[in-house]
């Protein structure tokens, strides 16, 4: 099952991009953004699914350097 996560900027609270993962990423996961910048996850937040849905929203908070 593929996990689709929203990458969020910890400094501004704005969404940066959407990204898909083969499985749930670990809290210390390191990956590259579309801009090519390498970031490490600060925290991962899994929300509650909407009523009648099975997919829970996943947010990965990162602090980009640029």
Tab-separated table of N, CA and C in Angstrom:
chain	number	residue	atom	x	y	z
A	1	UNK	N	0.842	-1.172	0.000
A	1	UNK	CA	0.000	0.000	0.000
A	1	UNK	C	0.890	1.239	0.000
A	2	UNK	N	0.652	2.123	-0.915
A	2	UNK	CA	1.441	3.333	-1.043
A	2	UNK	C	0.918	4.412	-0.102
A	3	UNK	N	1.841	5.094	0.548
A	3	UNK	CA	1.505	6.197	1.442
A	3	UNK	C	1.749	7.497	0.685
A	4	UNK	N	0.734	8.345	0.589
A	4	UNK	CA	0.897	9.658	-0.024
A	4	UNK	C	0.909	10.680	1.106
A	5	UNK	N	2.029	11.383	1.227
A	5	UNK	CA	2.220	12.326	2.335
A	5	UNK	C	2.381	13.745	1.800
A	6	UNK	N	1.957	14.687	2.605
A	6	UNK	CA	2.170	16.096	2.304
A	6	UNK	C	3.417	16.536	3.059
A	7	UNK	N	4.375	17.088	2.339
A	7	UNK	CA	5.596	17.593	2.964
A	7	UNK	C	5.325	19.026	3.396
A	8	UNK	N	5.492	19.305	4.695
A	8	UNK	CA	5.189	20.616	5.264
A	8	UNK	C	6.477	21.297	5.733
A	9	UNK	N	6.529	22.617	5.614
A	9	UNK	CA	7.664	23.412	6.075
A	9	UNK	C	7.455	23.733	7.555
A	10	UNK	N	8.362	23.311	8.418
A	10	UNK	CA	8.242	23.551	9.859
A	10	UNK	C	8.324	25.025	10.213
A	11	UNK	N	9.074	25.796	9.461
A	11	UNK	CA	9.266	27.209	9.774
A	11	UNK	C	8.025	28.039	9.432
A	12	UNK	N	7.389	27.764	8.292
A	12	UNK	CA	6.274	28.593	7.830
A	12	UNK	C	4.909	27.935	7.994
A	13	UNK	N	4.864	26.614	8.117
A	13	UNK	CA	3.596	25.902	8.209
A	13	UNK	C	2.932	25.694	6.858
A	14	UNK	N	3.616	26.026	5.776
A	14	UNK	CA	3.076	25.890	4.427
A	14	UNK	C	3.425	24.521	3.846
A	15	UNK	N	2.535	24.003	3.006
A	15	UNK	CA	2.794	22.751	2.304
A	15	UNK	C	3.834	22.999	1.211
A	16	UNK	N	4.799	22.112	1.097
A	16	UNK	CA	5.849	22.244	0.081
A	16	UNK	C	5.489	21.422	-1.149
A	17	UNK	N	5.145	20.146	-0.931
A	17	UNK	CA	4.825	19.254	-2.039
A	17	UNK	C	4.161	18.005	-1.510
A	18	UNK	N	3.658	17.170	-2.418
A	18	UNK	CA	3.120	15.843	-2.087
A	18	UNK	C	4.164	14.830	-2.522
A	19	UNK	N	4.261	13.746	-1.786
A	19	UNK	CA	5.249	12.720	-2.084
A	19	UNK	C	4.668	11.360	-1.749
A	20	UNK	N	5.010	10.343	-2.512
A	20	UNK	CA	4.514	8.999	-2.212
A	20	UNK	C	5.666	8.130	-1.726
A	21	UNK	N	5.357	7.273	-0.769
A	21	UNK	CA	6.322	6.361	-0.173
A	21	UNK	C	5.773	4.947	-0.269
A	22	UNK	N	6.642	3.966	-0.403
A	22	UNK	CA	6.232	2.575	-0.476
A	22	UNK	C	5.685	2.059	0.850
A	23	UNK	N	6.162	2.626	1.951
A	23	UNK	CA	5.668	2.276	3.284
A	23	UNK	C	5.804	3.504	4.169
A	24	UNK	N	5.297	3.423	5.365
A	24	UNK	CA	5.322	4.574	6.266
A	24	UNK	C	6.767	4.954	6.568
A	25	UNK	N	7.152	6.214	6.307
A	25	UNK	CA	8.535	6.630	6.576
A	25	UNK	C	8.808	6.731	8.073
A	26	UNK	N	10.047	6.489	8.442
A	26	UNK	CA	10.472	6.605	9.839
A	26	UNK	C	10.635	8.077	10.193
A	27	UNK	N	10.548	8.437	11.478
A	27	UNK	CA	10.688	9.847	11.881
A	27	UNK	C	12.040	10.462	11.538
A	28	UNK	N	13.065	9.681	11.323
A	28	UNK	CA	14.389	10.198	10.989
A	28	UNK	C	14.693	10.029	9.494
A	29	UNK	N	13.664	9.822	8.681
A	29	UNK	CA	13.841	9.597	7.244
A	29	UNK	C	14.496	10.798	6.575
A	30	UNK	N	15.373	10.521	5.631
A	30	UNK	CA	16.030	11.554	4.835
A	30	UNK	C	15.657	11.312	3.375
A	31	UNK	N	15.269	12.368	2.685
A	31	UNK	CA	14.880	12.238	1.285
A	31	UNK	C	15.126	13.562	0.572
A	32	UNK	N	14.958	13.562	-0.751
A	32	UNK	CA	15.187	14.744	-1.581
A	32	UNK	C	13.864	15.338	-2.023
A	33	UNK	N	13.753	16.660	-1.927
A	33	UNK	CA	12.576	17.368	-2.414
A	33	UNK	C	12.666	17.517	-3.929
A	34	UNK	N	11.595	18.016	-4.547
A	34	UNK	CA	11.603	18.246	-5.992
A	34	UNK	C	12.687	19.232	-6.400
A	35	UNK	N	13.052	20.132	-5.497
A	35	UNK	CA	14.092	21.126	-5.784
A	35	UNK	C	15.484	20.516	-5.747
A	36	UNK	N	15.607	19.278	-5.295
A	36	UNK	CA	16.899	18.623	-5.190
A	36	UNK	C	17.517	18.745	-3.814
A	37	UNK	N	16.883	19.498	-2.929
A	37	UNK	CA	17.409	19.696	-1.583
A	37	UNK	C	17.165	18.451	-0.730
A	38	UNK	N	18.182	18.052	0.017
A	38	UNK	CA	18.072	16.896	0.900
A	38	UNK	C	17.605	17.366	2.270
A	39	UNK	N	16.533	16.762	2.785
A	39	UNK	CA	15.965	17.147	4.073
A	39	UNK	C	15.752	15.906	4.936
A	40	UNK	N	15.693	16.135	6.251
A	40	UNK	CA	15.402	15.084	7.220
A	40	UNK	C	14.095	15.430	7.906
A	41	UNK	N	13.256	14.438	8.111
A	41	UNK	CA	11.956	14.660	8.744
A	41	UNK	C	12.144	15.101	10.191
A	42	UNK	N	11.471	16.198	10.576
A	42	UNK	CA	11.463	16.652	11.966
A	42	UNK	C	10.444	15.848	12.761
A	43	UNK	N	9.261	15.694	12.179
A	43	UNK	CA	8.204	14.899	12.811
A	43	UNK	C	7.236	14.437	11.743
A	44	UNK	N	6.475	13.407	12.068
A	44	UNK	CA	5.468	12.857	11.161
A	44	UNK	C	4.142	12.861	11.900
A	45	UNK	N	3.125	13.416	11.267
A	45	UNK	CA	1.800	13.499	11.874
A	45	UNK	C	0.817	12.701	11.023
A	46	UNK	N	0.140	11.742	11.652
A	46	UNK	CA	-0.886	10.946	10.981
A	46	UNK	C	-2.232	11.375	11.541
A	47	UNK	N	-3.084	11.900	10.680
A	47	UNK	CA	-4.389	12.393	11.101
A	47	UNK	C	-5.440	11.296	11.094
A	48	UNK	N	-6.660	11.680	11.460
A	48	UNK	CA	-7.786	10.748	11.442
A	48	UNK	C	-8.413	10.759	10.050
A	49	UNK	N	-8.834	9.591	9.556
A	49	UNK	CA	-9.501	9.568	8.251
A	49	UNK	C	-10.864	10.257	8.315
A	50	UNK	N	-11.279	10.789	7.193
A	50	UNK	CA	-12.590	11.425	7.101
A	50	UNK	C	-13.675	10.364	7.306
A	51	UNK	N	-14.853	10.751	7.757
A	51	UNK	CA	-15.934	9.777	7.953
A	51	UNK	C	-16.237	9.013	6.661
A	52	UNK	N	-16.248	7.690	6.771
A	52	UNK	CA	-16.516	6.837	5.615
A	52	UNK	C	-15.303	6.553	4.756
A	53	UNK	N	-14.156	7.077	5.108
A	53	UNK	CA	-12.921	6.867	4.337
A	53	UNK	C	-11.955	6.001	5.125
A	54	UNK	N	-11.018	5.388	4.424
A	54	UNK	CA	-10.014	4.539	5.065
A	54	UNK	C	-8.624	5.145	5.013
A	55	UNK	N	-8.439	6.169	4.205
A	55	UNK	CA	-7.125	6.775	4.022
A	55	UNK	C	-6.940	7.917	5.015
A	56	UNK	N	-5.913	7.810	5.843
A	56	UNK	CA	-5.613	8.854	6.825
A	56	UNK	C	-4.618	9.842	6.221
A	57	UNK	N	-4.793	11.137	6.475
A	57	UNK	CA	-3.824	12.115	5.968
A	57	UNK	C	-2.505	12.016	6.735
A	58	UNK	N	-1.393	12.062	5.997
A	58	UNK	CA	-0.063	11.981	6.593
A	58	UNK	C	0.688	13.255	6.246
A	59	UNK	N	1.257	13.904	7.255
A	59	UNK	CA	2.077	15.103	7.059
A	59	UNK	C	3.474	14.826	7.581
A	60	UNK	N	4.479	15.159	6.768
A	60	UNK	CA	5.873	15.047	7.183
A	60	UNK	C	6.414	16.463	7.275
A	61	UNK	N	6.821	16.872	8.467
A	61	UNK	CA	7.321	18.222	8.713
A	61	UNK	C	8.835	18.230	8.579
A	62	UNK	N	9.351	19.133	7.739
A	62	UNK	CA	10.788	19.258	7.505
A	62	UNK	C	11.191	20.722	7.616
A	63	UNK	N	12.485	20.963	7.814
A	63	UNK	CA	13.025	22.320	7.839
A	63	UNK	C	14.001	22.453	6.678
A	64	UNK	N	13.549	23.024	5.552
A	64	UNK	CA	14.470	23.209	4.424
A	64	UNK	C	15.480	24.309	4.714
A	65	UNK	N	16.651	24.170	4.157
A	65	UNK	CA	17.730	25.138	4.395
A	65	UNK	C	17.528	26.401	3.572
A	66	UNK	N	16.968	26.241	2.351
A	66	UNK	CA	16.894	27.374	1.420
A	66	UNK	C	15.693	28.205	1.490
